[in-house]
Amino acid sequence: MPATNAEPIVVVRDVHKSFGPVEVLKGVSLEVAKGGVACIIGPSGSGKSTLLRCINGLVPIDQGSIRVGEFDVHTLKTDAEKIALRKEVSIVFQQYNLFPHKTALENVMMAPIHVLKEGKDEVRLRAAALLKRVGLSAKADAYPGELSGGQQQRVAIARSLAMRPEVMLFDEVTGALDPETVKEVLNTIKALAQDGMTCILVTHEMRFAREIADQVYFTDGGVIVESGPPAQLFDHPTKERTRAFLSEIL
Amino acid sequence: MALGTLVGLFLGFAQISLVTPVKKGAWLTTHFFRNAPWLVLLFYCLFLLPFQVTVLGLTFPIPDWIKATFGLSLPVMANVSEIVRGALQSIPTTQWESAASLAFTRRQTLWMIILPQCIKRMLPPWMNLYEILTMATVLTSIVGVNEMMSLTRQALSAENRPGLLLAFYSYVLFWFFLYCYPIARWTVRLEARYAVNI
Ligand SMILES: Nc1ncnc2c1ncn2[C@@H]1O[C@H](COP(=O)(O)OP(=O)(O)OP(=O)(O)O)[C@@H](O)[C@H]1O
Ligand SMILES: [Mg+2]
């Protein structure tokens, strides 16, 4: 599994973010090593999704700093700069958000062709290989409306991978799936992590987090209450709040 | 119609622009022309536009039909603008967000991802507008262009036989139908084409 002592590729320091009068992030810090896997857990509304959106520049932050690779995310102003960042950091959402008017294969091919400006034929081969990797070769020509939730989510993962990102963000990607299909998506992510992809996951799948994560962060009320390797955080939580949360959901 | 649709399309885009003055300006234009009566706009265009323009010593006359086209394209433009805005806003914001996260620019997102999904939603109201416009061309007759309705009326008054009234108007109706129906069929076909599981 990943080398934890490697150079950190994502560094989040003391990030604050408010939506109007509501402060959603109140000074969040975390670090993820290259090839590492971080899991963020916590109750609904604690700002987990907001944090991921901040990391790939979809949501501007009010205070603090975020560095991803060579990008200082909090200093990026123009769309062009943010676009450069998003080639390195890709996010997969809970609701898949596939483009409904395109087939699975076209969904995967679109960004490399139009954003990375790569040749169509080469992209087609690569997209087909990615669909194979997520186990969906047979569904290449299906439209999203014809696919199950789990299949759509795997297409969404392939679509993100097609951008050859350095870091993948997963926002509760199994949250909208029924229990049987959860496994197929989790296996896809696990295979990615084992191939050395840097991943940050927001998840409610505690068993999975324990299995895959190097570091688990428990967030509540816009702060990181406690963090540590999974064995420590899950088996010997030091904070009362963490214990309460874990006993509630386990 | 084509002219109005084209300009209206861009006006609709402008209405969701991030630049506030552009957005406000587009909104104002749209609502001004949408709420002005068509006939008034037509009169304005016919009588306020010059009869001819002189460019570099050469004089070009502007025929009435061009002015009428221009006059009718203004309200069409405004209505198309509203149709476009409504359709654009009916696409969930998550589509914008996922496109942004894949490093698409705003313009690419609009053309390649949002607009194709809108077409299906825009076709029925666009078709309505087209038919209303066809009926409204009768308006142009009022301002001098000789046209079917008035011919019918003349024919009827000449004959002075009330029994023919229904027949004559049915005849006119038939022609309008002939004109609109193929386009209606065509939009149905287009709708079917864009209907893929959206
Ligand atoms: N764009 C926004 N505008 C205003 N408020 C927002 C926005 N996005 C998020 N919020 C608010 O920020 C808070 C945290 O939201 P966030 O989605 O980050 O929580 P979360 O931890 O991901 O929750 P969940 O587990 O339910 O997904 C919520 O109270 C939400 O209402
Ligand atoms: Mg969330």
Coordinates of C-alpha atoms in Angstrom, one line a residue, chain A residues 53 56 58 83 86-87 89-91 93 96-102 110-111 114-115 117 143 145-146 159-160 163, chain B residues 18 93-106 108-109 111-117 194 196-198:
Chain A
R53 CA -15.1 21.6 -3.8
N56 CA -10.5 21.7 -6.9
L58 CA -15.2 25.0 -7.5
I83 CA -8.9 24.9 -15.6
R86 CA -8.8 20.8 -12.7
K87 CA -6.7 18.8 -15.2
V89 CA -7.6 17.2 -9.6
S90 CA -10.8 15.5 -10.6
I91 CA -13.9 15.1 -8.6
F93 CA -20.0 13.4 -7.3
Y96 CA -22.9 10.9 -11.0
N97 CA -23.8 13.9 -13.1
L98 CA -23.1 12.2 -16.4
F99 CA -24.1 14.1 -19.6
P100 CA -27.5 12.5 -20.4
H101 CA -27.3 13.3 -24.2
K102 CA -24.1 11.3 -24.7
M110 CA -15.5 14.4 -24.3
A111 CA -13.1 16.1 -21.9
H114 CA -12.2 19.2 -26.1
V115 CA -10.1 20.1 -23.1
K117 CA -7.2 18.6 -27.4
Y143 CA -27.0 6.3 -22.7
G145 CA -30.6 6.8 -18.7
E146 CA -30.2 3.1 -19.6
R159 CA -14.7 10.0 -17.2
S160 CA -12.6 11.6 -14.5
M163 CA -8.2 13.5 -17.7
Chain B
L18 CA -22.0 36.4 -15.3
T93 CA -26.6 23.3 -11.9
T94 CA -24.9 20.0 -11.2
Q95 CA -24.3 19.7 -15.0
W96 CA -22.4 23.0 -14.9
E97 CA -20.5 21.8 -11.9
S98 CA -19.4 18.5 -13.3
A99 CA -18.4 20.1 -16.6
A100 CA -16.4 22.7 -14.7
S101 CA -14.7 19.9 -12.7
L102 CA -13.7 18.3 -16.0
A103 CA -12.0 21.6 -16.9
F104 CA -14.5 22.6 -19.6
T105 CA -14.7 26.4 -20.1
R106 CA -18.0 28.1 -19.6
Q108 CA -17.7 24.9 -24.0
T109 CA -20.1 23.8 -21.3
W111 CA -22.4 24.8 -26.4
M112 CA -21.5 21.1 -25.9
I113 CA -23.3 20.1 -22.7
I114 CA -26.1 22.5 -21.7
L115 CA -27.5 23.6 -25.1
P116 CA -27.9 20.1 -26.6
Q117 CA -30.0 19.1 -23.6
Y194 CA -33.2 14.7 -29.2
V196 CA -32.7 10.1 -26.0
N197 CA -33.4 9.4 -22.4
I198 CA -33.1 12.9 -21.1

